[in-house]
mmCIF file of C-alpha atoms and ligand atoms in Angstrom:
data_model
loop_
_atom_site.group_PDB
_atom_site.id
_atom_site.type_symbol
_atom_site.label_atom_id
_atom_site.label_comp_id
_atom_site.label_asym_id
_atom_site.label_seq_id
_atom_site.Cartn_x
_atom_site.Cartn_y
_atom_site.Cartn_z
ATOM 1 C CA VAL A 185 -22.841 -88.536 15.990
ATOM 2 C CA SER A 186 -20.737 -91.279 17.543
ATOM 3 C CA GLU A 187 -20.989 -93.518 14.479
ATOM 4 C CA TYR A 188 -19.082 -90.875 12.500
ATOM 5 C CA SER A 189 -16.669 -89.732 15.162
ATOM 6 C CA ALA A 190 -13.841 -92.261 14.994
ATOM 7 C CA ALA A 191 -13.135 -91.917 11.287
ATOM 8 C CA VAL A 192 -13.676 -88.237 11.531
ATOM 9 C CA LEU A 193 -11.158 -87.304 14.205
ATOM 10 C CA ALA A 194 -8.385 -88.550 11.931
ATOM 11 C CA HIS A 195 -9.553 -86.189 9.184
ATOM 12 C CA PHE A 196 -9.537 -83.276 11.564
ATOM 13 C CA SER A 197 -5.843 -83.602 12.263
ATOM 14 C CA GLU A 198 -5.107 -82.983 8.581
ATOM 15 C CA PRO A 199 -3.889 -79.516 7.766
ATOM 16 C CA VAL A 200 -6.497 -77.339 6.184
ATOM 17 C CA GLY A 201 -5.744 -75.586 2.859
ATOM 18 C CA ALA A 202 -3.627 -72.491 3.360
ATOM 19 C CA GLY A 203 -5.786 -69.946 1.617
ATOM 20 C CA ARG A 204 -5.373 -71.028 -1.960
ATOM 21 C CA LEU A 205 -8.401 -71.587 -4.105
ATOM 22 C CA PRO A 206 -9.417 -75.228 -4.110
ATOM 23 C CA ALA A 207 -8.893 -75.837 -7.806
ATOM 24 C CA ALA A 208 -6.975 -79.108 -7.556
ATOM 25 C CA PRO A 209 -7.549 -82.430 -5.833
ATOM 26 C CA GLY A 210 -6.590 -82.358 -2.178
ATOM 27 C CA GLU A 211 -7.361 -78.664 -1.752
ATOM 28 C CA THR A 212 -9.932 -77.360 0.671
ATOM 29 C CA ALA A 213 -12.624 -74.713 0.646
ATOM 30 C CA CYS A 214 -14.091 -73.522 3.864
ATOM 31 C CA GLY A 215 -17.097 -71.607 5.082
ATOM 32 C CA GLU A 216 -18.278 -70.325 8.407
ATOM 33 C CA ALA A 217 -21.676 -69.619 9.902
ATOM 34 C CA GLN A 218 -23.310 -68.854 13.175
ATOM 35 C CA ASP A 219 -26.666 -70.325 14.154
ATOM 36 C CA ALA A 220 -29.632 -67.972 14.275
ATOM 37 C CA ALA A 221 -29.387 -67.508 18.050
ATOM 38 C CA GLY A 222 -25.744 -66.492 17.596
ATOM 39 C CA GLY A 223 -24.655 -69.249 19.957
ATOM 40 C CA GLN A 224 -22.831 -71.859 17.932
ATOM 41 C CA ARG A 225 -20.245 -71.042 15.293
ATOM 42 C CA VAL A 226 -19.766 -73.669 12.633
ATOM 43 C CA ARG A 227 -16.908 -74.043 10.227
ATOM 44 C CA VAL A 228 -17.284 -76.379 7.282
ATOM 45 C CA HIS A 229 -14.460 -77.701 5.135
ATOM 46 C CA VAL A 230 -15.069 -79.205 1.717
ATOM 47 C CA ARG A 231 -12.137 -81.077 0.263
ATOM 48 C CA LEU A 232 -11.610 -81.921 -3.388
ATOM 49 C CA GLY A 233 -10.692 -85.575 -3.234
ATOM 50 C CA ALA A 234 -7.748 -87.064 -5.101
ATOM 51 C CA GLY A 235 -7.791 -90.384 -6.945
ATOM 52 C CA ALA A 236 -11.104 -91.834 -5.935
ATOM 53 C CA ARG A 237 -12.560 -88.380 -6.516
ATOM 54 C CA LEU A 238 -14.411 -88.509 -3.244
ATOM 55 C CA GLU A 239 -15.096 -85.298 -1.465
ATOM 56 C CA ASP A 240 -15.123 -84.763 2.273
ATOM 57 C CA VAL A 241 -17.486 -82.402 3.944
ATOM 58 C CA ARG A 242 -16.255 -81.776 7.495
ATOM 59 C CA PHE A 243 -17.792 -79.790 10.293
ATOM 60 C CA GLN A 244 -18.605 -79.843 13.974
ATOM 61 C CA ALA A 245 -22.095 -80.845 15.025
ATOM 62 C CA PHE A 246 -23.240 -80.937 18.647
ATOM 63 C CA GLY A 247 -19.629 -80.351 19.673
ATOM 64 C CA CYS A 248 -18.311 -83.340 17.704
ATOM 65 C CA PRO A 249 -16.303 -83.314 14.487
ATOM 66 C CA VAL A 250 -18.172 -84.939 11.605
ATOM 67 C CA THR A 251 -16.994 -85.973 8.168
ATOM 68 C CA ILE A 252 -19.369 -86.943 5.417
ATOM 69 C CA ALA A 253 -17.860 -88.514 2.327
ATOM 70 C CA VAL A 254 -19.774 -87.381 -0.733
ATOM 71 C CA ALA A 255 -19.396 -88.671 -4.289
ATOM 72 C CA SER A 256 -17.727 -86.072 -6.472
ATOM 73 C CA ALA A 257 -20.561 -86.316 -8.997
ATOM 74 C CA ALA A 258 -22.865 -85.121 -6.229
ATOM 75 C CA VAL A 259 -20.637 -82.166 -5.381
ATOM 76 C CA GLU A 260 -20.404 -81.366 -9.096
ATOM 77 C CA ARG A 261 -24.185 -81.014 -9.125
ATOM 78 C CA VAL A 262 -23.773 -78.149 -6.657
ATOM 79 C CA THR A 263 -20.485 -76.620 -7.763
ATOM 80 C CA GLY A 264 -21.289 -76.877 -11.469
ATOM 81 C CA LYS A 265 -23.744 -74.057 -10.857
ATOM 82 C CA ASP A 266 -22.497 -70.538 -10.338
ATOM 83 C CA ARG A 267 -21.847 -68.909 -6.957
ATOM 84 C CA ASP A 268 -25.262 -67.294 -6.731
ATOM 85 C CA ALA A 269 -27.004 -70.576 -7.463
ATOM 86 C CA ALA A 270 -24.838 -72.456 -4.932
ATOM 87 C CA LEU A 271 -25.591 -69.833 -2.278
ATOM 88 C CA ALA A 272 -29.311 -69.938 -3.010
ATOM 89 C CA LEU A 273 -29.692 -73.694 -2.435
ATOM 90 C CA GLU A 274 -32.176 -74.465 0.317
ATOM 91 C CA PRO A 275 -31.140 -76.990 3.003
ATOM 92 C CA GLY A 276 -33.422 -79.668 1.579
ATOM 93 C CA ALA A 277 -32.242 -79.137 -2.002
ATOM 94 C CA LEU A 278 -28.615 -79.190 -0.853
ATOM 95 C CA ALA A 279 -29.053 -82.471 1.054
ATOM 96 C CA CYS A 280 -30.795 -83.891 -2.005
ATOM 97 C CA ALA A 281 -28.084 -82.704 -4.452
ATOM 98 C CA LEU A 282 -25.397 -84.230 -2.217
ATOM 99 C CA GLU A 283 -27.453 -87.426 -1.757
ATOM 100 C CA LEU A 284 -27.123 -87.210 2.020
ATOM 101 C CA THR A 285 -28.792 -89.909 4.104
ATOM 102 C CA PRO A 286 -31.517 -88.649 6.448
ATOM 103 C CA ASP A 287 -29.037 -88.925 9.350
ATOM 104 C CA GLN A 288 -26.424 -86.901 7.508
ATOM 105 C CA ALA A 289 -29.023 -84.357 6.439
ATOM 106 C CA ARG A 290 -30.030 -83.939 10.084
ATOM 107 C CA LEU A 291 -26.410 -83.351 11.079
ATOM 108 C CA ALA A 292 -25.897 -80.933 8.218
ATOM 109 C CA GLU A 293 -28.915 -78.864 9.209
ATOM 110 C CA LEU A 294 -27.065 -76.446 11.471
ATOM 111 C CA PRO A 295 -23.968 -75.895 9.292
ATOM 112 C CA VAL A 296 -25.958 -75.671 6.078
ATOM 113 C CA ARG A 297 -25.217 -71.965 5.606
ATOM 114 C CA ALA A 298 -21.522 -72.610 5.981
ATOM 115 C CA LEU A 299 -21.799 -75.616 3.689
ATOM 116 C CA ARG A 300 -23.437 -73.484 1.003
ATOM 117 C CA LEU A 301 -20.686 -70.901 1.375
ATOM 118 C CA ALA A 302 -17.945 -73.527 1.134
ATOM 119 C CA LEU A 303 -19.537 -75.025 -1.972
ATOM 120 C CA ALA A 304 -19.953 -71.557 -3.450
ATOM 121 C CA TYR A 305 -16.166 -71.199 -3.223
ATOM 122 C CA LEU A 306 -15.882 -74.246 -5.428
ATOM 123 C CA ALA A 307 -18.591 -73.114 -7.833
ATOM 124 C CA ARG A 308 -17.974 -71.424 -11.162
ATOM 125 C CA PRO A 309 -17.344 -67.684 -10.995
ATOM 126 C CA MET A 310 -20.507 -65.660 -11.028
ATOM 127 C CA SER A 311 -21.868 -65.678 -14.560
ATOM 128 C CA PRO A 312 -23.779 -62.780 -16.073
ATOM 129 C CA LYS A 313 -27.544 -63.047 -15.681
ATOM 130 C CA SER A 314 -28.052 -62.198 -19.327
ATOM 131 C CA ALA A 315 -26.901 -64.436 -22.147
ATOM 132 C CA ASN A 316 -27.280 -61.531 -24.597
ATOM 133 C CA LEU A 317 -24.110 -59.540 -23.950
ATOM 134 C CA THR A 318 -21.412 -58.485 -26.418
ATOM 135 C CA PRO A 319 -18.531 -56.812 -24.548
ATOM 136 C CA SER A 320 -16.914 -54.069 -26.656
ATOM 137 C CA PRO A 321 -13.119 -53.824 -26.909
ATOM 138 C CA SER A 322 -11.343 -50.535 -26.103
ATOM 139 C CA HIS A 323 -9.116 -48.827 -28.697
ATOM 140 C CA VAL A 324 -6.899 -47.644 -25.835
ATOM 141 C CA SER A 325 -4.891 -50.249 -23.950
ATOM 142 C CA ARG A 326 -3.916 -50.223 -20.332
ATOM 143 C CA GLY A 327 -0.305 -49.949 -21.523
ATOM 144 C CA ASP A 328 -1.256 -46.733 -23.407
ATOM 145 C CA ARG A 329 -2.652 -45.284 -20.182
ATOM 146 C CA GLU A 330 0.370 -46.376 -18.141
ATOM 147 C CA ALA A 331 2.672 -44.717 -20.685
ATOM 148 C CA LEU A 332 0.588 -41.538 -20.404
ATOM 149 C CA LEU A 333 0.810 -41.546 -16.597
ATOM 150 C CA ARG A 334 4.368 -42.916 -16.379
ATOM 151 C CA HIS A 335 3.661 -45.451 -13.630
ATOM 152 C CA ARG A 336 2.152 -48.906 -13.373
ATOM 153 C CA SER A 337 -1.435 -49.389 -12.276
ATOM 154 C CA VAL A 338 -1.521 -52.168 -9.703
ATOM 155 C CA THR A 339 -3.628 -52.956 -6.639
ATOM 156 C CA LEU A 340 -2.159 -52.648 -3.149
ATOM 157 C CA TRP A 341 -4.493 -54.694 -0.952
ATOM 158 C CA PHE A 342 -4.310 -53.684 2.743
ATOM 159 C CA THR A 343 -5.859 -56.310 5.029
ATOM 160 C CA GLY A 344 -6.059 -56.382 8.813
ATOM 161 C CA LEU A 345 -8.301 -56.032 11.836
ATOM 162 C CA SER A 346 -10.607 -53.082 12.390
ATOM 163 C CA GLY A 347 -8.529 -50.348 14.027
ATOM 164 C CA SER A 348 -5.242 -51.811 12.768
ATOM 165 C CA GLY A 349 -4.531 -48.670 10.750
ATOM 166 C CA LYS A 350 -5.385 -49.782 7.193
ATOM 167 C CA SER A 351 -7.180 -46.573 6.243
ATOM 168 C CA THR A 352 -4.653 -44.324 7.972
ATOM 169 C CA LEU A 353 -1.755 -46.019 6.197
ATOM 170 C CA ALA A 354 -3.491 -46.236 2.811
ATOM 171 C CA ARG A 355 -4.492 -42.547 2.965
ATOM 172 C CA ALA A 356 -0.952 -41.473 3.879
ATOM 173 C CA VAL A 357 0.536 -43.574 1.063
ATOM 174 C CA GLU A 358 -2.082 -42.209 -1.365
ATOM 175 C CA GLN A 359 -1.183 -38.627 -0.436
ATOM 176 C CA GLU A 360 2.539 -39.236 -0.904
ATOM 177 C CA LEU A 361 1.976 -41.035 -4.229
ATOM 178 C CA VAL A 362 -0.110 -38.167 -5.614
ATOM 179 C CA ARG A 363 2.535 -35.710 -4.393
ATOM 180 C CA ARG A 364 5.019 -37.709 -6.471
ATOM 181 C CA GLY A 365 2.791 -37.555 -9.551
ATOM 182 C CA VAL A 366 1.268 -41.025 -9.267
ATOM 183 C CA LEU A 367 -2.492 -41.245 -9.853
ATOM 184 C CA ALA A 368 -3.462 -43.199 -6.725
ATOM 185 C CA TYR A 369 -6.891 -43.800 -5.215
ATOM 186 C CA VAL A 370 -8.058 -45.411 -1.968
ATOM 187 C CA LEU A 371 -11.094 -47.685 -1.870
ATOM 188 C CA ASP A 372 -12.051 -47.789 1.817
ATOM 189 C CA GLY A 373 -14.459 -50.163 3.589
ATOM 190 C CA ASP A 374 -16.447 -47.598 5.529
ATOM 191 C CA ASN A 375 -16.793 -45.396 2.405
ATOM 192 C CA VAL A 376 -17.659 -48.154 -0.072
ATOM 193 C CA ARG A 377 -20.228 -49.549 2.357
ATOM 194 C CA ASP A 378 -21.926 -46.139 2.259
ATOM 195 C CA GLY A 379 -22.634 -46.474 -1.478
ATOM 196 C CA LEU A 380 -21.701 -49.363 -3.754
ATOM 197 C CA CYS A 381 -22.042 -51.888 -0.918
ATOM 198 C CA ALA A 382 -24.761 -50.171 1.121
ATOM 199 C CA ASP A 383 -26.887 -53.306 0.755
ATOM 200 C CA LEU A 384 -24.303 -55.505 2.523
ATOM 201 C CA GLY A 385 -23.812 -56.304 6.223
ATOM 202 C CA PHE A 386 -21.166 -58.355 8.023
ATOM 203 C CA SER A 387 -22.323 -61.964 7.625
ATOM 204 C CA ALA A 388 -19.759 -64.230 5.979
ATOM 205 C CA GLU A 389 -21.795 -64.164 2.739
ATOM 206 C CA ASP A 390 -22.013 -60.373 2.701
ATOM 207 C CA ARG A 391 -18.300 -59.979 3.353
ATOM 208 C CA VAL A 392 -17.554 -62.356 0.466
ATOM 209 C CA GLU A 393 -19.730 -60.231 -1.829
ATOM 210 C CA ASN A 394 -18.207 -56.988 -0.488
ATOM 211 C CA ILE A 395 -14.706 -58.181 -1.371
ATOM 212 C CA ARG A 396 -15.809 -59.558 -4.751
ATOM 213 C CA ARG A 397 -17.248 -56.162 -5.729
ATOM 214 C CA VAL A 398 -14.203 -54.268 -4.476
ATOM 215 C CA GLY A 399 -11.963 -56.642 -6.438
ATOM 216 C CA GLU A 400 -13.955 -55.937 -9.609
ATOM 217 C CA VAL A 401 -13.792 -52.163 -9.027
ATOM 218 C CA ALA A 402 -10.032 -52.337 -8.402
ATOM 219 C CA LYS A 403 -9.625 -54.279 -11.644
ATOM 220 C CA LEU A 404 -11.561 -51.640 -13.606
ATOM 221 C CA MET A 405 -9.583 -48.814 -12.008
ATOM 222 C CA ASN A 406 -6.285 -50.578 -12.735
ATOM 223 C CA ASP A 407 -7.425 -50.848 -16.335
ATOM 224 C CA ALA A 408 -8.083 -47.095 -16.257
ATOM 225 C CA GLY A 409 -4.451 -46.574 -15.225
ATOM 226 C CA VAL A 410 -5.034 -45.865 -11.538
ATOM 227 C CA LEU A 411 -2.834 -47.284 -8.791
ATOM 228 C CA VAL A 412 -5.458 -48.593 -6.363
ATOM 229 C CA LEU A 413 -5.068 -48.946 -2.603
ATOM 230 C CA THR A 414 -7.813 -50.913 -0.851
ATOM 231 C CA ALA A 415 -8.477 -50.739 2.889
ATOM 232 C CA PHE A 416 -10.853 -53.551 3.857
ATOM 233 C CA ILE A 417 -10.673 -56.013 6.733
ATOM 234 C CA SER A 418 -11.138 -58.727 4.062
ATOM 235 C CA PRO A 419 -10.982 -61.410 6.751
ATOM 236 C CA TYR A 420 -11.068 -64.490 4.517
ATOM 237 C CA ARG A 421 -7.948 -65.804 2.773
ATOM 238 C CA ASP A 422 -9.991 -67.333 -0.018
ATOM 239 C CA ASP A 423 -11.627 -63.998 -0.857
ATOM 240 C CA ARG A 424 -8.268 -62.278 -1.132
ATOM 241 C CA ALA A 425 -6.954 -65.174 -3.212
ATOM 242 C CA ARG A 426 -9.927 -64.789 -5.541
ATOM 243 C CA VAL A 427 -9.146 -61.113 -6.132
ATOM 244 C CA ARG A 428 -5.481 -61.985 -6.659
ATOM 245 C CA ALA A 429 -6.524 -64.561 -9.249
ATOM 246 C CA THR A 430 -8.580 -62.011 -11.236
ATOM 247 C CA LEU A 431 -5.591 -59.665 -11.651
ATOM 248 C CA PRO A 432 -2.463 -60.338 -13.740
ATOM 249 C CA PRO A 433 0.439 -61.962 -11.842
ATOM 250 C CA GLY A 434 2.475 -59.455 -9.830
ATOM 251 C CA GLU A 435 -0.239 -56.804 -9.961
ATOM 252 C CA PHE A 436 -1.975 -57.663 -6.707
ATOM 253 C CA LEU A 437 0.223 -56.858 -3.720
ATOM 254 C CA GLU A 438 -1.143 -58.051 -0.411
ATOM 255 C CA VAL A 439 -0.124 -55.835 2.512
ATOM 256 C CA PHE A 440 -0.760 -57.333 5.936
ATOM 257 C CA VAL A 441 -1.464 -54.477 8.324
ATOM 258 C CA ASP A 442 -0.276 -56.415 11.316
ATOM 259 C CA CYS A 443 -1.526 -54.981 14.589
ATOM 260 C CA PRO A 444 -2.337 -57.334 17.484
ATOM 261 C CA LEU A 445 -5.969 -57.519 18.571
ATOM 262 C CA GLU A 446 -5.068 -56.245 22.075
ATOM 263 C CA ILE A 447 -3.661 -53.030 20.606
ATOM 264 C CA CYS A 448 -6.573 -52.531 18.161
ATOM 265 C CA GLU A 449 -8.961 -53.030 21.055
ATOM 266 C CA ARG A 450 -7.052 -50.670 23.326
ATOM 267 C CA ARG A 451 -6.993 -47.980 20.608
ATOM 268 C CA ASP A 452 -10.623 -48.653 19.631
ATOM 269 C CA PRO A 453 -10.745 -45.503 17.430
ATOM 270 C CA LYS A 454 -14.440 -45.917 16.584
ATOM 271 C CA GLY A 455 -15.575 -47.377 19.917
ATOM 272 C CA LEU A 456 -16.682 -50.534 18.096
ATOM 273 C CA TYR A 457 -14.696 -53.072 20.156
ATOM 274 C CA ARG A 458 -16.359 -51.771 23.290
ATOM 275 C CA LYS A 459 -19.764 -52.197 21.659
ATOM 276 C CA ALA A 460 -18.836 -55.661 20.341
ATOM 277 C CA ARG A 461 -17.725 -56.777 23.836
ATOM 278 C CA ALA A 462 -20.995 -55.424 25.223
ATOM 279 C CA GLY A 463 -22.863 -57.584 22.680
ATOM 280 C CA GLU A 464 -24.182 -54.535 20.824
ATOM 281 C CA ILE A 465 -22.503 -55.502 17.516
ATOM 282 C CA ALA A 466 -22.778 -59.058 16.207
ATOM 283 C CA GLU A 467 -20.172 -60.846 14.089
ATOM 284 C CA PHE A 468 -17.439 -58.365 14.924
ATOM 285 C CA THR A 469 -14.062 -59.306 13.440
ATOM 286 C CA GLY A 470 -11.604 -60.499 16.075
ATOM 287 C CA ILE A 471 -14.307 -60.784 18.747
ATOM 288 C CA SER A 472 -17.148 -62.860 17.342
ATOM 289 C CA ALA A 473 -16.086 -63.304 13.709
ATOM 290 C CA PRO A 474 -12.818 -64.707 12.345
ATOM 291 C CA TYR A 475 -9.801 -63.006 10.806
ATOM 292 C CA GLU A 476 -7.465 -65.144 8.705
ATOM 293 C CA PRO A 477 -4.034 -63.476 8.405
ATOM 294 C CA PRO A 478 -2.304 -63.787 5.024
ATOM 295 C CA ALA A 479 -0.039 -66.824 4.673
ATOM 296 C CA ALA A 480 2.352 -65.175 2.205
ATOM 297 C CA PRO A 481 1.729 -61.423 1.895
ATOM 298 C CA GLU A 482 4.004 -59.320 -0.322
ATOM 299 C CA LEU A 483 4.489 -56.958 2.609
ATOM 300 C CA VAL A 484 3.908 -56.954 6.381
ATOM 301 C CA VAL A 485 3.607 -53.614 8.158
ATOM 302 C CA ALA A 486 3.802 -53.707 11.962
ATOM 303 C CA THR A 487 1.422 -50.816 12.635
ATOM 304 C CA GLY A 488 1.168 -51.811 16.294
ATOM 305 C CA THR A 489 4.719 -50.681 16.989
ATOM 306 C CA GLN A 490 5.988 -48.734 13.974
ATOM 307 C CA PRO A 491 5.439 -44.955 13.572
ATOM 308 C CA LEU A 492 3.187 -44.091 10.608
ATOM 309 C CA ALA A 493 5.944 -42.284 8.690
ATOM 310 C CA ASP A 494 8.113 -45.436 8.777
ATOM 311 C CA SER A 495 5.229 -47.589 7.565
ATOM 312 C CA VAL A 496 4.569 -45.185 4.663
ATOM 313 C CA ARG A 497 8.258 -45.249 3.699
ATOM 314 C CA GLY A 498 8.225 -49.061 3.789
ATOM 315 C CA VAL A 499 5.251 -49.319 1.432
ATOM 316 C CA LEU A 500 6.693 -46.770 -1.016
ATOM 317 C CA ALA A 501 10.072 -48.512 -0.963
ATOM 318 C CA ALA A 502 8.375 -51.810 -1.830
ATOM 319 C CA LEU A 503 6.652 -50.173 -4.818
ATOM 320 C CA GLU A 504 9.904 -48.608 -5.973
ATOM 321 C CA ALA A 505 11.834 -51.849 -5.575
ATOM 322 C CA ARG A 506 9.351 -53.554 -7.867
ATOM 323 C CA GLY A 507 9.672 -50.806 -10.473
ATOM 324 C CA LEU A 508 5.987 -49.945 -10.164
ATOM 325 C CA ILE A 509 6.523 -46.243 -9.446
ATOM 326 C CA PRO A 510 9.442 -43.948 -10.301
ATOM 327 C CA ALA A 511 12.071 -43.551 -7.572
ATOM 328 C CA ALA A 512 11.689 -40.453 -5.359
ATOM 329 C CA ARG A 513 13.663 -37.473 -6.507
HETATM 330 S S1 ADX B 213 -15.018 -56.589 5.441
HETATM 331 O O1 ADX B 213 -14.907 -57.606 6.489
HETATM 332 O O2 ADX B 213 -16.193 -56.774 4.597
HETATM 333 O O3 ADX B 213 -13.765 -56.465 4.643
HETATM 334 P P1 ADX B 213 -14.986 -53.736 5.689
HETATM 335 O O4 ADX B 213 -13.534 -53.431 5.697
HETATM 336 O O5 ADX B 213 -15.753 -53.519 4.423
HETATM 337 O O6 ADX B 213 -15.204 -55.224 6.257
HETATM 338 O O7 ADX B 213 -15.714 -52.879 6.813
HETATM 339 C C1 ADX B 213 -15.167 -52.851 8.104
HETATM 340 C C2 ADX B 213 -15.614 -51.596 8.863
HETATM 341 O O8 ADX B 213 -16.992 -51.651 9.132
HETATM 342 C C3 ADX B 213 -14.910 -51.540 10.191
HETATM 343 O O9 ADX B 213 -13.760 -50.729 10.126
HETATM 344 C C4 ADX B 213 -15.942 -50.920 11.107
HETATM 345 O O10 ADX B 213 -15.850 -49.509 11.061
HETATM 346 C C5 ADX B 213 -17.252 -51.286 10.480
HETATM 347 N N1 ADX B 213 -17.980 -52.422 11.103
HETATM 348 C C6 ADX B 213 -19.260 -52.388 11.477
HETATM 349 N N2 ADX B 213 -19.662 -53.580 11.918
HETATM 350 C C7 ADX B 213 -18.614 -54.420 11.835
HETATM 351 C C8 ADX B 213 -18.412 -55.808 12.130
HETATM 352 N N3 ADX B 213 -19.394 -56.564 12.624
HETATM 353 N N4 ADX B 213 -17.191 -56.356 11.912
HETATM 354 C C9 ADX B 213 -16.199 -55.593 11.419
HETATM 355 N N5 ADX B 213 -16.321 -54.279 11.115
HETATM 356 C C10 ADX B 213 -17.529 -53.685 11.303
#
């Protein structure tokens, strides 16, 4: 490790990308993993290099920060595939694709899951398995449906810790919107995980896939004319940025349901924090898994201190101010 350390510490003081997708040189993708025993958490950053087109892969190994410079052609071999393919790479194949030396490969062994995840962020969007598809165009446009319903169909994306009040707030806003004649619908984590996402758990990879699916559903429902409210922890900035990028500009509104961990834990509406502290739930957000707050949300709602009715009014006012729903009569 020591042979890498000196050069590496300098890299670590660099700011890490602030949640934007790493599409341009200098931007960073990042992934996180826990070793099988659940002991060591590893975060890997992959940076698109400027100029020399070198890429940095950075992570901690044995408690020390490590940077491996990798030729961009080597990273292209991994990221030129689609997300599924990047995620499926075995440790050996990954080390080989990146042309790591045996020493580097040894160091990369532990963070390999995180490395795969980080590279998957850089990979092409998931491509259809079949090459024999011919999507059919609709004769009814989204504009036609919006005119029919007399409101815009956007996605309000509530993000925050478990117990922060996402579902409570989204449900209350949904009820008020429908009362006002707006066709609104809540997609909620605990509900979606009972059906569409019943095959997913809470590893970083599964959460990425959970949010990808929800983003696709929201997009379809927006196209159908529905104003969608989503209530998912959605802990990773990059995942939320990906959903934002799939929707037209201005039609993804990120709402940070901002409630401090101490309050969520004290409220503990489902008793899950207690279980997580007792070690009965692994990878629990805020306790043993990360939460990355939005850097620039459209709206912040302080659910830790504000009464629900005030929060609901704030969200509706933001929609009105943007001309997305008719003003209350
Ligand atoms: S997300 O991270 O993938 O966005 P999602 O919002 O769908 O999570 O699901 C979170 C809900 O699942 C929580 O409100 C809680 O009820 C439940 N849950 C069960 N296990 C966990 C866990 N390890 N971390 C967070 N939430 C969990």
